């Protein structure tokens, strides 16, 4: 399977703990996106990378959130001092460059975070 | 700013009858529009896309959508619903910065 993969699929943590999620994009894709989806809502943009550069961050991404894509391949999203309001599905997507013939975003299965 | 509004949070149809999921968009320039589907416990899957070519767009699984600039609409249709179509459907607009802006979603239920 050469699609977008995410790990773990589920994470249960206690409030105040740190968590880290990983996303592996489709190998030839330069862009990688993170979205968050809360129950009953559509996904909301968090941040995106072009290669290893983080080009934009949403206001939703508080100081407790940090994302990296160190070698322009996989990406990690870390949440420090988790709060119950962080409970959501965290989705990763990847695409080719804007204007290319393959710039649609393909999504991974998501990581469901539950903060107790 | 670009946005989409899905006019129905829940649509219920009988198997074999037509499906209509409604979406209006707001954009200051010619938009790129998408429909994604999300089955329970599965990832988002691209159904179809409009990127300023033909206004009638055909997607996977028999779905179609028509871009109507005069009505700022991009409704999703299917002539005959199948039980496997039951899912959450999202209308999406892509910004110039390539971010996706999702609607609130429409839950499609198929009655046997």
Tab-separated table of C-alpha atoms in Angstrom:
chain	number	residue	atom	x	y	z
A	1	UNK	CA	0.000	0.000	0.000
A	2	UNK	CA	1.598	3.294	-1.062
A	3	UNK	CA	-0.925	5.668	0.515
A	4	UNK	CA	-0.520	8.060	3.439
A	5	UNK	CA	0.047	6.241	6.716
A	6	UNK	CA	-0.321	7.489	10.275
A	7	UNK	CA	0.811	6.062	13.556
A	8	UNK	CA	-0.655	5.372	16.053
A	9	UNK	CA	-4.257	4.967	14.940
A	10	UNK	CA	-5.531	5.513	18.449
A	11	UNK	CA	-4.004	7.212	21.466
A	12	UNK	CA	-5.482	7.522	24.939
A	13	UNK	CA	-3.625	9.765	27.343
A	14	UNK	CA	-4.134	11.571	30.603
A	15	UNK	CA	-4.442	15.319	30.769
A	16	UNK	CA	-1.056	16.963	31.072
A	17	UNK	CA	0.868	14.261	29.233
A	18	UNK	CA	2.751	14.832	25.963
A	19	UNK	CA	1.864	12.896	22.830
A	20	UNK	CA	3.507	12.578	19.419
A	21	UNK	CA	1.958	11.414	16.168
A	22	UNK	CA	3.710	10.386	12.984
A	23	UNK	CA	2.671	10.752	9.359
A	24	UNK	CA	4.345	9.116	6.358
A	25	UNK	CA	3.220	10.768	3.106
A	26	UNK	CA	3.064	9.314	-0.379
A	27	UNK	CA	6.711	9.104	-1.348
A	28	UNK	CA	6.754	11.464	-4.338
A	29	UNK	CA	4.686	14.177	-2.630
A	30	UNK	CA	6.423	17.392	-1.606
A	31	UNK	CA	3.633	18.851	0.499
A	32	UNK	CA	2.340	17.516	3.789
A	33	UNK	CA	-0.649	18.871	5.717
A	34	UNK	CA	-2.077	18.382	9.198
A	35	UNK	CA	-5.778	18.816	9.946
A	36	UNK	CA	-7.876	18.293	13.062
A	37	UNK	CA	-11.411	16.934	13.056
A	38	UNK	CA	-13.626	17.107	16.126
A	39	UNK	CA	-16.792	15.082	16.474
A	40	UNK	CA	-19.509	16.118	14.052
A	41	UNK	CA	-17.364	18.717	12.312
A	42	UNK	CA	-15.372	18.939	9.124
A	43	UNK	CA	-11.587	18.846	9.318
A	44	UNK	CA	-9.800	22.126	10.063
A	45	UNK	CA	-6.382	23.079	8.757
A	46	UNK	CA	-3.536	23.147	11.274
A	47	UNK	CA	-0.277	23.479	9.352
A	48	UNK	CA	1.566	22.422	6.217
A	49	UNK	CA	5.069	21.750	4.936
A	50	UNK	CA	6.655	22.028	1.552
A	51	UNK	CA	9.603	19.667	1.737
A	52	UNK	CA	11.100	20.390	5.178
A	53	UNK	CA	9.879	23.981	5.433
A	54	UNK	CA	6.811	24.732	7.541
A	55	UNK	CA	5.037	27.366	5.457
A	56	UNK	CA	1.906	28.163	7.424
A	57	UNK	CA	0.388	27.564	10.828
A	58	UNK	CA	-3.242	28.059	11.779
A	59	UNK	CA	-4.304	30.101	14.789
A	60	UNK	CA	-5.715	26.784	16.028
A	61	UNK	CA	-2.148	25.633	16.602
A	62	UNK	CA	-1.374	26.888	20.085
A	63	UNK	CA	2.121	27.038	21.585
A	64	UNK	CA	1.582	23.533	22.959
A	65	UNK	CA	1.569	22.148	19.412
A	66	UNK	CA	4.671	21.663	17.319
A	67	UNK	CA	5.154	19.968	13.987
A	68	UNK	CA	8.308	18.975	12.188
A	69	UNK	CA	9.317	17.421	8.913
A	70	UNK	CA	13.069	17.158	9.381
A	71	UNK	CA	14.144	15.545	6.127
A	72	UNK	CA	11.210	16.424	3.964
A	73	UNK	CA	9.771	12.929	4.273
A	74	UNK	CA	7.770	11.889	7.357
A	75	UNK	CA	6.324	14.436	9.769
A	76	UNK	CA	5.600	14.449	13.485
A	77	UNK	CA	2.996	16.420	15.402
A	78	UNK	CA	3.599	16.819	19.112
A	79	UNK	CA	1.122	18.096	21.668
A	80	UNK	CA	2.557	19.082	25.025
A	81	UNK	CA	0.550	19.225	28.249
A	82	UNK	CA	-2.541	17.784	26.622
A	83	UNK	CA	-5.961	19.122	27.545
A	84	UNK	CA	-9.350	17.493	27.195
A	85	UNK	CA	-10.146	19.930	24.397
A	86	UNK	CA	-7.354	18.371	22.339
A	87	UNK	CA	-9.421	15.201	21.940
A	88	UNK	CA	-9.990	14.865	18.208
A	89	UNK	CA	-9.006	12.995	15.074
A	90	UNK	CA	-5.694	14.281	13.699
A	91	UNK	CA	-5.480	13.849	9.955
A	92	UNK	CA	-2.460	14.004	7.715
A	93	UNK	CA	-2.584	14.585	3.958
A	94	UNK	CA	0.000	14.883	1.224
A	95	UNK	CA	0.077	16.281	-2.288
A	96	UNK	CA	2.339	17.292	-5.098
A	97	UNK	CA	3.194	20.907	-5.739
A	98	UNK	CA	0.567	23.474	-6.650
A	99	UNK	CA	0.030	23.614	-10.366
A	100	UNK	CA	1.283	20.098	-10.893
A	101	UNK	CA	-0.943	17.400	-12.278
A	102	UNK	CA	-1.040	15.612	-8.938
A	103	UNK	CA	-1.794	18.344	-6.445
A	104	UNK	CA	-4.892	16.755	-4.918
A	105	UNK	CA	-4.551	16.013	-1.240
A	106	UNK	CA	-4.675	12.375	-0.228
A	107	UNK	CA	-5.513	11.650	3.389
A	108	UNK	CA	-4.262	9.106	5.853
A	109	UNK	CA	-6.574	7.155	8.181
A	110	UNK	CA	-5.997	9.578	11.047
A	111	UNK	CA	-4.931	9.306	14.672
A	112	UNK	CA	-7.776	9.473	17.164
A	113	UNK	CA	-6.649	11.156	20.375
A	114	UNK	CA	-8.626	10.833	23.597
A	115	UNK	CA	-7.508	12.915	26.564
A	116	UNK	CA	-8.901	11.731	29.886
B	1	UNK	CA	-11.879	34.254	2.331
B	2	UNK	CA	-13.038	31.059	0.771
B	3	UNK	CA	-15.782	29.021	2.419
B	4	UNK	CA	-18.360	26.370	1.697
B	5	UNK	CA	-21.784	25.784	3.213
B	6	UNK	CA	-23.420	22.403	3.113
B	7	UNK	CA	-27.114	23.026	3.238
B	8	UNK	CA	-28.167	19.732	4.826
B	9	UNK	CA	-26.569	18.105	7.839
B	10	UNK	CA	-28.415	14.840	7.191
B	11	UNK	CA	-29.970	13.356	4.053
B	12	UNK	CA	-31.893	10.096	4.034
B	13	UNK	CA	-32.911	8.306	0.814
B	14	UNK	CA	-34.134	4.878	-0.159
B	15	UNK	CA	-31.872	2.458	-1.980
B	16	UNK	CA	-32.233	2.890	-5.729
B	17	UNK	CA	-33.481	6.492	-5.535
B	18	UNK	CA	-31.501	9.615	-6.516
B	19	UNK	CA	-29.111	11.354	-4.154
B	20	UNK	CA	-28.686	15.131	-3.937
B	21	UNK	CA	-26.224	16.698	-1.495
B	22	UNK	CA	-26.173	20.483	-1.654
B	23	UNK	CA	-23.183	22.798	-1.344
B	24	UNK	CA	-22.778	26.531	-1.848
B	25	UNK	CA	-19.389	28.169	-2.004
B	26	UNK	CA	-17.963	31.623	-1.452
B	27	UNK	CA	-14.785	32.649	-3.201
B	28	UNK	CA	-13.260	35.868	-4.466
B	29	UNK	CA	-11.744	34.059	-7.458
B	30	UNK	CA	-12.489	31.013	-9.575
B	31	UNK	CA	-12.396	28.224	-7.018
B	32	UNK	CA	-11.118	24.674	-6.973
B	33	UNK	CA	-13.848	22.583	-5.418
B	34	UNK	CA	-13.905	19.003	-4.200
B	35	UNK	CA	-16.182	16.432	-2.668
B	36	UNK	CA	-14.668	13.981	-0.195
B	37	UNK	CA	-16.372	10.992	1.418
B	38	UNK	CA	-15.621	9.575	4.861
B	39	UNK	CA	-16.853	6.115	5.744
B	40	UNK	CA	-16.913	5.129	9.428
B	41	UNK	CA	-13.446	4.333	10.719
B	42	UNK	CA	-11.905	5.048	7.331
B	43	UNK	CA	-9.937	7.941	5.916
B	44	UNK	CA	-11.211	10.704	3.675
B	45	UNK	CA	-11.467	9.674	0.050
B	46	UNK	CA	-11.596	12.073	-2.879
B	47	UNK	CA	-14.820	11.608	-4.870
B	48	UNK	CA	-14.348	14.275	-7.508
B	49	UNK	CA	-12.843	17.687	-8.203
B	50	UNK	CA	-13.606	20.831	-10.185
B	51	UNK	CA	-10.662	22.945	-11.317
B	52	UNK	CA	-12.144	25.298	-13.948
B	53	UNK	CA	-12.403	22.817	-16.793
B	54	UNK	CA	-15.762	21.146	-17.540
B	55	UNK	CA	-18.564	22.342	-15.266
B	56	UNK	CA	-20.054	18.842	-14.995
B	57	UNK	CA	-17.582	16.685	-13.156
B	58	UNK	CA	-17.781	12.919	-12.944
B	59	UNK	CA	-16.303	11.109	-9.983
B	60	UNK	CA	-15.974	7.637	-8.615
B	61	UNK	CA	-18.845	5.292	-7.743
B	62	UNK	CA	-21.296	7.009	-10.093
B	63	UNK	CA	-21.239	10.400	-8.388
B	64	UNK	CA	-21.336	13.683	-10.316
B	65	UNK	CA	-21.255	17.350	-9.416
B	66	UNK	CA	-22.109	20.447	-11.420
B	67	UNK	CA	-20.355	23.776	-10.919
B	68	UNK	CA	-22.831	26.641	-11.313
B	69	UNK	CA	-21.133	30.011	-11.034
B	70	UNK	CA	-24.377	31.976	-11.243
B	71	UNK	CA	-25.732	30.102	-8.224
B	72	UNK	CA	-22.347	29.652	-6.462
B	73	UNK	CA	-23.255	26.004	-6.059
B	74	UNK	CA	-21.505	22.660	-6.429
B	75	UNK	CA	-24.151	20.048	-5.656
B	76	UNK	CA	-23.309	16.343	-5.595
B	77	UNK	CA	-25.672	13.865	-7.251
B	78	UNK	CA	-26.022	10.196	-7.949
B	79	UNK	CA	-28.861	8.682	-9.984
B	80	UNK	CA	-29.365	5.595	-7.851
B	81	UNK	CA	-28.271	5.186	-4.231
B	82	UNK	CA	-26.592	2.034	-3.011
B	83	UNK	CA	-26.333	0.849	0.568
B	84	UNK	CA	-22.558	1.259	0.388
B	85	UNK	CA	-22.999	5.022	-0.210
B	86	UNK	CA	-23.942	5.564	3.436
B	87	UNK	CA	-21.223	7.841	4.789
B	88	UNK	CA	-20.312	11.437	5.656
B	89	UNK	CA	-19.752	13.714	2.660
B	90	UNK	CA	-17.731	16.907	2.711
B	91	UNK	CA	-17.763	19.756	0.221
B	92	UNK	CA	-14.360	21.437	0.128
B	93	UNK	CA	-12.799	24.548	-1.399
B	94	UNK	CA	-9.063	24.919	-1.875
B	95	UNK	CA	-7.447	28.270	-1.107
B	96	UNK	CA	-4.674	29.870	-3.125
B	97	UNK	CA	-2.316	28.737	-0.378
B	98	UNK	CA	-3.459	25.182	-1.168
B	99	UNK	CA	-5.238	24.716	2.163
B	100	UNK	CA	-8.512	22.819	2.122
B	101	UNK	CA	-11.526	24.461	3.747
B	102	UNK	CA	-14.188	21.895	4.603
B	103	UNK	CA	-17.915	22.251	5.018
B	104	UNK	CA	-19.636	20.882	8.084
B	105	UNK	CA	-20.483	17.630	6.351
B	106	UNK	CA	-23.667	15.864	5.280
B	107	UNK	CA	-24.467	12.462	6.689
B	108	UNK	CA	-26.078	10.287	4.032
B	109	UNK	CA	-28.300	7.449	5.216
B	110	UNK	CA	-29.612	4.822	2.801
B	111	UNK	CA	-32.832	3.043	3.698
B	112	UNK	CA	-33.342	-0.502	2.372
